[in-house]
Amino acid sequence: MNSKPGLLARIFGRGSRAPVVSSLAAVALNSPLLVHQGHGEAIIGAYLTGEVTSADTEMRTERLELPDAGDTVAPDRSLIGVINVSGALVNRPMPGPSGAGPMNYAALRGTFDELIEDDRVGTIILRLDSPGGMAAGCFDLVDHIYAARGSKPIYALVDDNAYSACYALATACDEIWLSRTGGVGSVGVVAYHYDWSAADERMGLRATPIYAGSRKVDLSPHMPLSDEARASAQANIDALYGMFVDTVARNLGIDADAVRATEAACFQGQAAVDAGFATRLGTWHDLLAHVGASDTEEPTAPGDAGPDDAQQAASTLPQPEASPAPHAAVEKDPAAVLAVAVASSDLPPALAVAVLRRTPQAGEPATSAIEYATAVQDACAAALRGDDTLAASFIEKNTDLDTVRAQLLSMKAEEGRNTQVITAQPASKADQRVADVKAQLNPNHIYKQRGN
């Protein structure tokens, strides 16, 4: 007979080993998470099955010496403090069979404070590679880092992913740097409720809760989720989502509607910079060159080979052009202006995200982008009865309208349908076209035309 830990291990990791960190399982179920969907579930599954241990995500702090610091930097500010953040993030330490557990906000705060208080450290870099983690404790740490702005330069280096809770940490820094393949975003909240009642029945188990207070067993895994419990959980998620959106908007200096309009989408490389979700493109070596430490040896991150295996002088690398900081005013940020316009439009969520992801035309106003998306939506609606998935694909690839219509006609022909595809006018004007045809078929109109 399978145990509950074994079932948990199967659901999350589908592995053969089953040492489960019970405290992690407790927070992974029924608790709000700020985590990238696919990456987050993979990390949680790896911990639950013991395939990842604390050794794989051990937080490491480096103090790097600035070369020739005496000539350019005050002697008491000659070090760069680097905090390596990787793997899932939780509120407090969670020791278990897999070790000390994932990286936690409490330890991050303590390490960050040490670097802030160390007079020898002139710059702090958070080197991030995480899908996110728990909501509990995240915003407290974000506010703490945000409050330290101005005391020392604080950089977030996304190497290579910073999603959800980890992205919240990145926004608290003065600048966000990421590589061309780095990913950020996923500003959203998710929680999971697992109903074990059917599995209990198959195993011959019956749970009889004895409780006081009608809401005491709202999220019990031994019974289906009631409508009242779902509504209560959703209200909690919505409140956390509002807090997340407002925090990111404050930290980046952009409008909350622009953040909300992303619908928890993820952005990669230049697209993140264009959306105002990152400051500029740059690698570890680029950032070191920027802060004046181009000859500094790269520290070993968890899972990396030794520093001697991959050394490269930053001075030989092309320096990326500076991009607008995400803290600029919304009216000066075309991506933010577009996001606000999209949020106030009637576009469905799938198409709104597609508009934000597409590469805009040079100098294209936000209204033109929305008009283009609407035209694509209308064409697809006329041909395929409102398939937003296809329309979103066309929009994200920035396919011109003539090509969209040609492909829709081709698709209709392949399907062998006789229905005429409306390409000259959007579906929203179909009723008017029908009225015009009926008017032309009116006998009075026909006789009038004969008389001419």
CSV table of C-alpha atoms in Angstrom, one decimal:
chain,number,residue,atom,x,y,z
A,1,MET,CA,0.0,0.0,0.0
A,2,ASN,CA,1.3,3.4,-1.0
A,3,SER,CA,2.0,6.0,1.8
A,4,LYS,CA,1.0,9.6,1.4
A,5,PRO,CA,4.7,10.7,1.2
A,6,GLY,CA,5.1,8.2,-1.6
A,7,LEU,CA,2.1,9.6,-3.4
A,8,LEU,CA,3.5,13.1,-2.9
A,9,ALA,CA,6.8,12.0,-4.4
A,10,ARG,CA,5.0,10.5,-7.4
A,11,ILE,CA,2.8,13.6,-8.1
A,12,PHE,CA,5.7,16.1,-7.9
A,13,GLY,CA,8.7,14.1,-9.0
A,14,ARG,CA,7.6,10.7,-10.3
A,15,GLY,CA,10.9,9.3,-9.0
A,16,SER,CA,11.8,6.0,-7.5
A,17,ARG,CA,13.3,7.4,-4.2
A,18,ALA,CA,10.9,8.7,-1.6
A,19,PRO,CA,12.7,10.6,1.2
A,20,VAL,CA,10.3,13.6,1.6
A,21,VAL,CA,11.0,16.8,3.4
A,22,SER,CA,7.7,16.9,5.3
A,23,SER,CA,7.8,20.6,6.1
A,24,LEU,CA,8.3,21.4,2.4
A,25,ALA,CA,5.4,19.2,1.5
A,26,ALA,CA,3.3,21.1,4.0
A,27,VAL,CA,4.0,24.5,2.5
A,28,ALA,CA,3.9,23.3,-1.1
A,29,LEU,CA,0.2,22.2,-0.7
A,30,ASN,CA,-2.5,24.7,0.1
A,31,SER,CA,-0.1,27.6,0.6
A,32,PRO,CA,0.2,30.6,-1.8
A,33,LEU,CA,3.4,30.3,-3.9
A,34,LEU,CA,5.2,32.9,-6.0
A,35,VAL,CA,6.8,30.4,-8.4
A,36,HIS,CA,7.2,29.7,-12.1
A,37,GLN,CA,4.8,27.0,-12.9
A,38,GLY,CA,7.0,24.4,-14.7
A,39,HIS,CA,10.3,25.2,-13.1
A,40,GLY,CA,8.8,25.4,-9.6
A,41,GLU,CA,7.1,22.1,-9.8
A,42,ALA,CA,10.3,20.5,-11.0
A,43,ILE,CA,12.3,21.9,-8.1
A,44,ILE,CA,9.6,20.9,-5.5
A,45,GLY,CA,9.5,17.4,-7.0
A,46,ALA,CA,13.3,17.1,-6.8
A,47,TYR,CA,13.3,17.9,-3.1
A,48,LEU,CA,10.3,15.6,-2.3
A,49,THR,CA,12.1,12.7,-3.9
A,50,GLY,CA,15.5,13.5,-2.5
A,51,GLU,CA,17.1,14.1,-6.0
A,52,VAL,CA,18.1,17.6,-4.9
A,53,THR,CA,19.6,18.3,-1.5
A,54,SER,CA,20.6,21.4,0.3
A,55,ALA,CA,24.1,21.0,-1.0
A,56,ASP,CA,22.8,21.8,-4.5
A,57,THR,CA,21.3,25.1,-3.4
A,58,GLU,CA,23.6,26.1,-0.6
A,59,MET,CA,23.8,29.9,-0.3
A,60,ARG,CA,27.3,31.1,-0.9
A,61,THR,CA,28.6,34.6,-0.3
A,62,GLU,CA,31.8,35.9,-1.8
A,63,ARG,CA,33.8,39.1,-1.1
A,64,LEU,CA,35.7,40.0,-4.3
A,65,GLU,CA,38.7,42.4,-4.2
A,66,LEU,CA,38.6,45.2,-6.7
A,67,PRO,CA,41.9,45.3,-8.6
A,68,ASP,CA,44.0,48.4,-8.1
A,69,ALA,CA,41.2,49.7,-5.8
A,70,GLY,CA,43.4,52.2,-4.2
A,71,ASP,CA,43.6,54.3,-7.4
A,72,THR,CA,39.8,54.5,-8.0
A,73,VAL,CA,37.9,53.4,-4.9
A,74,ALA,CA,38.2,54.4,-1.3
A,75,PRO,CA,40.2,51.7,0.6
A,76,ASP,CA,37.3,51.0,2.9
A,77,ARG,CA,35.0,50.2,-0.1
A,78,SER,CA,37.3,47.9,-2.0
A,79,LEU,CA,35.2,44.8,-2.0
A,80,ILE,CA,32.2,43.5,-4.0
A,81,GLY,CA,29.8,41.4,-2.0
A,82,VAL,CA,28.2,38.6,-4.0
A,83,ILE,CA,25.2,36.6,-2.8
A,84,ASN,CA,24.5,33.5,-4.9
A,85,VAL,CA,20.8,32.7,-4.8
A,86,SER,CA,19.6,29.5,-6.5
A,87,GLY,CA,16.8,26.9,-6.3
A,88,ALA,CA,13.5,27.2,-4.5
A,89,LEU,CA,13.0,29.9,-1.9
A,90,VAL,CA,11.2,29.3,1.5
A,91,ASN,CA,10.6,31.5,4.5
A,92,ARG,CA,12.7,29.8,7.1
A,93,PRO,CA,15.2,26.8,7.3
A,94,MET,CA,13.4,23.5,6.7
A,95,PRO,CA,15.8,20.7,7.7
A,96,GLY,CA,15.0,17.1,6.8
A,97,PRO,CA,16.3,13.9,5.1
A,98,SER,CA,17.4,16.0,2.1
A,99,GLY,CA,19.6,18.3,4.3
A,100,ALA,CA,18.9,21.8,5.5
A,101,GLY,CA,16.2,22.3,2.8
A,102,PRO,CA,15.8,25.0,0.2
A,103,MET,CA,17.3,28.5,0.4
A,104,ASN,CA,15.4,30.6,2.9
A,105,TYR,CA,14.6,34.3,3.2
A,106,ALA,CA,15.8,34.5,6.8
A,107,ALA,CA,19.3,33.5,5.8
A,108,LEU,CA,19.3,35.8,2.8
A,109,ARG,CA,18.3,38.7,5.0
A,110,GLY,CA,21.1,38.0,7.5
A,111,THR,CA,23.7,37.7,4.7
A,112,PHE,CA,22.5,40.9,3.0
A,113,ASP,CA,22.7,42.8,6.3
A,114,GLU,CA,26.2,41.6,6.9
A,115,LEU,CA,27.3,43.0,3.5
A,116,ILE,CA,25.4,46.3,4.1
A,117,GLU,CA,27.1,46.7,7.5
A,118,ASP,CA,30.6,45.8,6.2
A,119,ASP,CA,32.4,49.0,5.5
A,120,ARG,CA,34.8,47.3,3.2
A,121,VAL,CA,32.0,46.3,0.8
A,122,GLY,CA,31.2,49.0,-1.7
A,123,THR,CA,28.9,47.1,-4.0
A,124,ILE,CA,26.5,44.3,-3.5
A,125,ILE,CA,25.4,41.8,-6.3
A,126,LEU,CA,22.6,39.3,-6.0
A,127,ARG,CA,23.4,36.6,-8.5
A,128,LEU,CA,20.0,35.0,-9.1
A,129,ASP,CA,18.9,31.6,-10.6
A,130,SER,CA,15.6,30.6,-9.1
A,131,PRO,CA,12.0,29.8,-10.2
A,132,GLY,CA,10.7,31.5,-7.0
A,133,GLY,CA,9.1,30.0,-3.9
A,134,MET,CA,6.9,30.8,-1.0
A,135,ALA,CA,4.9,34.0,-0.6
A,136,ALA,CA,5.4,34.0,3.2
A,137,GLY,CA,8.4,36.1,4.0
A,138,CYS,CA,9.1,37.2,0.5
A,139,PHE,CA,7.6,40.8,0.6
A,140,ASP,CA,9.2,41.5,4.0
A,141,LEU,CA,12.7,40.7,2.5
A,142,VAL,CA,11.9,42.7,-0.7
A,143,ASP,CA,10.9,45.7,1.4
A,144,HIS,CA,14.1,45.3,3.5
A,145,ILE,CA,16.4,45.3,0.4
A,146,TYR,CA,14.4,48.2,-1.2
A,147,ALA,CA,14.9,50.3,2.0
A,148,ALA,CA,18.6,49.8,1.7
A,149,ARG,CA,18.8,51.6,-1.7
A,150,GLY,CA,21.1,54.5,-1.6
A,151,SER,CA,23.4,53.1,1.1
A,152,LYS,CA,25.4,51.1,-1.5
A,153,PRO,CA,24.9,50.2,-5.2
A,154,ILE,CA,22.8,47.0,-5.2
A,155,TYR,CA,22.7,45.0,-8.5
A,156,ALA,CA,20.6,42.0,-9.4
A,157,LEU,CA,22.4,39.7,-11.9
A,158,VAL,CA,19.9,37.3,-13.4
A,159,ASP,CA,22.0,34.2,-14.2
A,160,ASP,CA,19.9,32.8,-15.8
A,161,ASN,CA,16.4,32.9,-14.4
A,162,ALA,CA,14.6,35.0,-11.8
A,163,TYR,CA,10.9,34.3,-11.7
A,164,SER,CA,8.1,35.2,-9.4
A,165,ALA,CA,9.4,35.5,-5.8
A,166,CYS,CA,13.0,35.6,-7.0
A,167,TYR,CA,12.0,38.4,-9.5
A,168,ALA,CA,10.5,40.3,-6.6
A,169,LEU,CA,13.9,40.2,-4.9
A,170,ALA,CA,15.5,41.4,-8.2
A,171,THR,CA,13.2,44.4,-8.4
A,172,ALA,CA,14.2,45.6,-5.0
A,173,CYS,CA,17.8,46.2,-6.3
A,174,ASP,CA,18.9,49.4,-8.0
A,175,GLU,CA,19.4,47.7,-11.4
A,176,ILE,CA,18.5,44.4,-13.0
A,177,TRP,CA,21.0,42.9,-15.4
A,178,LEU,CA,20.4,39.7,-17.4
A,179,SER,CA,21.9,37.8,-20.2
A,180,ARG,CA,20.4,37.4,-23.7
A,181,THR,CA,19.0,34.1,-22.7
A,182,GLY,CA,18.0,35.1,-19.1
A,183,GLY,CA,14.4,35.1,-18.0
A,184,VAL,CA,12.4,37.2,-15.6
A,185,GLY,CA,8.7,37.9,-14.7
A,186,SER,CA,5.9,35.5,-13.7
A,187,VAL,CA,4.4,38.2,-11.5
A,188,GLY,CA,1.5,36.0,-10.2
A,189,VAL,CA,0.4,33.8,-7.3
A,190,VAL,CA,-0.7,30.2,-7.3
A,191,ALA,CA,-1.8,27.6,-4.7
A,192,TYR,CA,-2.6,23.9,-5.0
A,193,HIS,CA,-5.2,21.9,-3.2
A,194,TYR,CA,-5.0,18.1,-3.5
A,195,ASP,CA,-8.1,16.1,-2.9
A,196,TRP,CA,-7.1,12.6,-1.5
A,197,SER,CA,-10.6,11.4,-0.8
A,198,ALA,CA,-10.7,9.1,-3.9
A,199,ALA,CA,-7.3,7.7,-3.2
A,200,ASP,CA,-8.3,7.2,0.5
A,201,GLU,CA,-11.4,5.2,-0.7
A,202,ARG,CA,-9.3,3.0,-2.9
A,203,MET,CA,-6.9,2.3,-0.1
A,204,GLY,CA,-9.8,1.5,2.3
A,205,LEU,CA,-9.2,4.6,4.4
A,206,ARG,CA,-11.9,7.0,5.7
A,207,ALA,CA,-11.0,10.3,7.5
A,208,THR,CA,-13.6,11.6,9.9
A,209,PRO,CA,-12.7,15.1,11.0
A,210,ILE,CA,-13.8,16.1,14.5
A,211,TYR,CA,-13.6,19.9,14.7
A,212,ALA,CA,-15.1,23.1,16.0
A,213,GLY,CA,-15.6,26.1,13.7
A,214,SER,CA,-17.2,25.6,10.3
A,215,ARG,CA,-14.1,26.8,8.4
A,216,LYS,CA,-11.6,24.6,10.3
A,217,VAL,CA,-11.3,21.9,7.7
A,218,ASP,CA,-11.7,24.2,4.6
A,219,LEU,CA,-8.6,22.9,2.9
A,220,SER,CA,-8.5,19.3,4.2
A,221,PRO,CA,-7.0,17.0,1.6
A,222,HIS,CA,-9.4,14.2,2.7
A,223,MET,CA,-12.5,15.8,1.2
A,224,PRO,CA,-13.4,17.8,-1.9
A,225,LEU,CA,-12.9,21.5,-1.9
A,226,SER,CA,-16.2,23.3,-1.0
A,227,ASP,CA,-17.4,26.4,-2.8
A,228,GLU,CA,-16.9,28.5,0.3
A,229,ALA,CA,-13.4,27.2,0.9
A,230,ARG,CA,-12.5,27.9,-2.8
A,231,ALA,CA,-13.9,31.5,-2.6
A,232,SER,CA,-11.9,32.1,0.6
A,233,ALA,CA,-8.7,30.8,-0.9
A,234,GLN,CA,-9.2,32.8,-4.1
A,235,ALA,CA,-9.7,36.0,-2.0
A,236,ASN,CA,-6.4,35.3,-0.3
A,237,ILE,CA,-4.7,34.7,-3.6
A,238,ASP,CA,-6.2,37.9,-5.1
A,239,ALA,CA,-4.9,40.0,-2.1
A,240,LEU,CA,-1.4,38.6,-2.4
A,241,TYR,CA,-1.5,39.2,-6.2
A,242,GLY,CA,-2.4,42.9,-5.6
A,243,MET,CA,0.5,43.1,-3.1
A,244,PHE,CA,2.9,41.5,-5.6
A,245,VAL,CA,1.8,43.8,-8.4
A,246,ASP,CA,2.0,47.0,-6.3
A,247,THR,CA,5.5,46.0,-4.9
A,248,VAL,CA,6.9,45.4,-8.4
A,249,ALA,CA,5.4,48.6,-9.7
A,250,ARG,CA,6.9,50.6,-6.8
A,251,ASN,CA,10.3,49.0,-7.2
A,252,LEU,CA,10.5,49.5,-11.0
A,253,GLY,CA,8.9,52.9,-11.0
A,254,ILE,CA,6.1,51.9,-13.5
A,255,ASP,CA,2.4,51.9,-13.3
A,256,ALA,CA,0.7,49.0,-11.5
A,257,ASP,CA,-1.7,48.5,-14.5
A,258,ALA,CA,1.4,47.8,-16.7
A,259,VAL,CA,2.6,45.1,-14.3
A,260,ARG,CA,-0.9,43.6,-14.1
A,261,ALA,CA,-1.3,43.6,-17.8
A,262,THR,CA,1.5,41.1,-18.2
A,263,GLU,CA,-0.8,38.4,-16.7
A,264,ALA,CA,2.2,36.7,-15.0
A,265,ALA,CA,4.0,36.3,-18.4
A,266,CYS,CA,7.7,35.7,-18.5
A,267,PHE,CA,10.2,37.7,-20.5
A,268,GLN,CA,13.5,36.7,-21.9
A,269,GLY,CA,16.6,38.8,-22.8
A,270,GLN,CA,15.9,42.0,-24.7
A,271,ALA,CA,12.1,41.5,-24.4
A,272,ALA,CA,12.5,41.9,-20.6
A,273,VAL,CA,14.4,45.2,-21.1
A,274,ASP,CA,11.8,46.4,-23.6
A,275,ALA,CA,9.0,45.6,-21.2
A,276,GLY,CA,10.7,47.6,-18.4
A,277,PHE,CA,11.3,44.4,-16.4
A,278,ALA,CA,15.1,44.7,-16.6
A,279,THR,CA,17.6,47.5,-16.8
A,280,ARG,CA,20.0,46.2,-19.4
A,281,LEU,CA,21.6,43.1,-21.0
A,282,GLY,CA,24.8,42.0,-19.5
A,283,THR,CA,26.8,38.9,-18.3
A,284,TRP,CA,28.7,38.4,-15.1
A,285,HIS,CA,31.8,39.8,-16.7
A,286,ASP,CA,29.9,42.8,-18.1
A,287,LEU,CA,28.7,43.7,-14.7
A,288,LEU,CA,32.1,43.4,-13.1
A,289,ALA,CA,33.5,45.6,-15.8
A,290,HIS,CA,30.8,48.1,-15.0
A,291,VAL,CA,31.6,48.3,-11.3
A,292,GLY,CA,35.3,48.4,-12.0
A,293,ALA,CA,36.4,44.8,-11.4
A,294,SER,CA,37.0,43.5,-14.8
A,295,ASP,CA,40.0,41.5,-13.7
A,296,THR,CA,38.3,39.9,-10.7
A,297,GLU,CA,38.1,36.1,-10.7
A,298,GLU,CA,34.5,34.7,-11.1
A,299,PRO,CA,33.3,33.0,-7.9
A,300,THR,CA,32.1,29.4,-8.2
A,301,ALA,CA,28.3,29.2,-8.1
A,302,PRO,CA,26.5,26.0,-6.9
A,303,GLY,CA,26.7,23.4,-9.6
A,304,ASP,CA,29.5,25.2,-11.5
A,305,ALA,CA,32.9,23.9,-12.4
A,306,GLY,CA,35.9,25.5,-10.8
A,307,PRO,CA,37.0,29.0,-11.7
A,308,ASP,CA,40.0,27.7,-13.7
A,309,ASP,CA,37.7,25.8,-16.1
A,310,ALA,CA,36.1,28.9,-17.6
A,311,GLN,CA,38.0,32.2,-17.3
A,312,GLN,CA,37.4,35.0,-19.6
A,313,ALA,CA,38.6,38.6,-19.3
A,314,ALA,CA,35.7,41.1,-19.3
A,315,SER,CA,37.8,43.7,-21.1
A,316,THR,CA,37.7,41.5,-24.2
A,317,LEU,CA,33.9,41.4,-24.3
A,318,PRO,CA,31.8,43.9,-26.2
A,319,GLN,CA,30.0,46.2,-23.7
A,320,PRO,CA,26.2,46.3,-24.3
A,321,GLU,CA,24.7,49.7,-24.8
A,322,ALA,CA,22.9,51.1,-21.8
A,323,SER,CA,19.2,50.6,-21.9
A,324,PRO,CA,16.6,52.8,-20.1
A,325,ALA,CA,16.4,52.0,-16.4
A,326,PRO,CA,13.1,50.4,-15.3
A,327,HIS,CA,12.8,53.2,-12.8
A,328,ALA,CA,12.1,55.8,-15.4
A,329,ALA,CA,8.7,57.5,-15.6
A,330,VAL,CA,6.0,55.6,-17.4
A,331,GLU,CA,5.5,58.3,-20.0
A,332,LYS,CA,9.1,57.9,-21.0
A,333,ASP,CA,9.0,54.1,-21.3
A,334,PRO,CA,7.3,53.0,-24.6
A,335,ALA,CA,6.9,49.4,-23.2
A,336,ALA,CA,5.1,50.8,-20.1
A,337,VAL,CA,2.9,53.0,-22.2
A,338,LEU,CA,2.0,50.0,-24.3
A,339,ALA,CA,1.3,47.9,-21.2
A,340,VAL,CA,-1.0,50.5,-19.8
A,341,ALA,CA,-2.8,50.9,-23.1
A,342,VAL,CA,-3.2,47.1,-23.4
A,343,ALA,CA,-4.6,46.9,-19.9
A,344,SER,CA,-7.3,49.4,-20.7
A,345,SER,CA,-8.2,47.8,-24.0
A,346,ASP,CA,-10.8,45.2,-24.7
A,347,LEU,CA,-8.3,42.6,-25.8
A,348,PRO,CA,-8.7,39.2,-24.1
A,349,PRO,CA,-5.7,38.1,-21.9
A,350,ALA,CA,-4.1,35.8,-24.4
A,351,LEU,CA,-4.0,38.6,-27.0
A,352,ALA,CA,-2.9,41.2,-24.5
A,353,VAL,CA,0.2,39.1,-23.6
A,354,ALA,CA,0.9,38.5,-27.3
A,355,VAL,CA,0.9,42.3,-27.9
A,356,LEU,CA,3.4,42.8,-25.1
A,357,ARG,CA,5.6,40.0,-26.4
A,358,ARG,CA,5.7,41.1,-30.0
A,359,THR,CA,8.5,43.2,-31.4
A,360,PRO,CA,7.0,46.7,-32.0
A,361,GLN,CA,7.6,48.6,-35.2
A,362,ALA,CA,10.0,51.6,-34.9
A,363,GLY,CA,8.1,54.5,-33.5
A,364,GLU,CA,4.8,52.6,-33.5
A,365,PRO,CA,2.2,54.2,-31.1
A,366,ALA,CA,0.5,51.9,-28.6
A,367,THR,CA,-2.9,52.6,-30.4
A,368,SER,CA,-1.5,51.1,-33.6
A,369,ALA,CA,-0.4,48.0,-31.9
A,370,ILE,CA,-3.8,47.5,-30.4
A,371,GLU,CA,-5.5,48.2,-33.7
A,372,TYR,CA,-3.3,45.6,-35.4
A,373,ALA,CA,-4.1,43.0,-32.7
A,374,THR,CA,-7.8,43.7,-33.0
A,375,ALA,CA,-7.6,43.3,-36.8
A,376,VAL,CA,-5.9,39.9,-36.4
A,377,GLN,CA,-8.4,38.8,-33.9
A,378,ASP,CA,-11.3,39.8,-36.2
A,379,ALA,CA,-9.8,37.9,-39.2
A,380,CYS,CA,-9.3,34.8,-37.1
A,381,ALA,CA,-12.8,35.1,-35.6
A,382,ALA,CA,-14.3,35.3,-39.1
A,383,ALA,CA,-12.4,32.3,-40.4
A,384,LEU,CA,-12.2,30.0,-37.3
A,385,ARG,CA,-15.0,31.2,-35.1
A,386,GLY,CA,-12.9,33.1,-32.6
A,387,ASP,CA,-9.7,31.0,-32.1
A,388,ASP,CA,-7.7,33.3,-29.8
A,389,THR,CA,-4.8,30.9,-29.6
A,390,LEU,CA,-4.0,31.2,-33.3
A,391,ALA,CA,-4.5,35.0,-33.2
A,392,ALA,CA,-2.1,35.3,-30.3
A,393,SER,CA,0.5,33.3,-32.3
A,394,PHE,CA,0.1,35.6,-35.3
A,395,ILE,CA,0.4,38.7,-33.1
A,396,GLU,CA,3.4,37.6,-31.2
A,397,LYS,CA,5.2,36.8,-34.5
A,398,ASN,CA,4.2,40.2,-35.8
A,399,THR,CA,2.7,38.6,-39.0
A,400,ASP,CA,1.4,41.2,-41.4
A,401,LEU,CA,-2.4,41.2,-42.0
A,402,ASP,CA,-2.1,40.1,-45.7
A,403,THR,CA,-0.1,37.1,-44.7
A,404,VAL,CA,-2.5,36.3,-41.8
A,405,ARG,CA,-5.5,36.3,-44.2
A,406,ALA,CA,-3.6,34.2,-46.8
A,407,GLN,CA,-2.8,31.6,-44.2
A,408,LEU,CA,-6.4,31.6,-42.9
A,409,LEU,CA,-7.6,31.0,-46.5
A,410,SER,CA,-5.1,28.2,-46.9
A,411,MET,CA,-6.2,26.6,-43.7
A,412,LYS,CA,-9.8,26.8,-44.7
A,413,ALA,CA,-9.1,25.2,-48.0
A,414,GLU,CA,-7.2,22.3,-46.4
A,415,GLU,CA,-10.1,21.6,-44.1
A,416,GLY,CA,-12.3,21.3,-47.2
A,417,ARG,CA,-14.9,23.7,-45.9
A,418,ASN,CA,-17.1,25.7,-48.2
A,419,THR,CA,-17.7,28.5,-45.7
A,420,GLN,CA,-16.5,31.8,-47.1
A,421,VAL,CA,-13.7,33.4,-45.2
A,422,ILE,CA,-14.2,37.1,-44.5
A,423,THR,CA,-10.9,38.9,-45.0
A,424,ALA,CA,-11.8,42.3,-46.3
A,425,GLN,CA,-13.8,43.3,-43.2
A,426,PRO,CA,-13.6,42.2,-39.6
A,427,ALA,CA,-16.2,39.8,-38.2
A,428,SER,CA,-17.6,42.7,-36.0
A,429,LYS,CA,-19.0,44.2,-39.3
A,430,ALA,CA,-20.6,40.9,-40.5
A,431,ASP,CA,-24.1,42.0,-39.5
A,432,GLN,CA,-23.7,45.1,-41.6
A,433,ARG,CA,-22.6,43.1,-44.6
A,434,VAL,CA,-25.6,40.8,-44.3
A,435,ALA,CA,-27.9,43.8,-44.2
A,436,ASP,CA,-26.3,45.3,-47.3
A,437,VAL,CA,-26.8,42.0,-49.2
A,438,LYS,CA,-30.4,41.8,-48.2
A,439,ALA,CA,-30.9,45.4,-49.3
A,440,GLN,CA,-29.5,44.6,-52.7
A,441,LEU,CA,-31.8,41.6,-53.0
A,442,ASN,CA,-34.9,43.7,-52.2
A,443,PRO,CA,-37.3,43.7,-55.3
A,444,ASN,CA,-37.6,47.5,-55.1
A,445,HIS,CA,-33.9,47.9,-55.3
A,446,ILE,CA,-33.6,45.4,-58.2
A,447,TYR,CA,-36.3,47.3,-60.2
A,448,LYS,CA,-34.7,50.6,-59.5
A,449,GLN,CA,-31.4,49.3,-60.8
A,450,ARG,CA,-33.1,48.0,-64.0
A,451,GLY,CA,-34.5,51.4,-64.6
A,452,ASN,CA,-31.0,52.9,-64.6
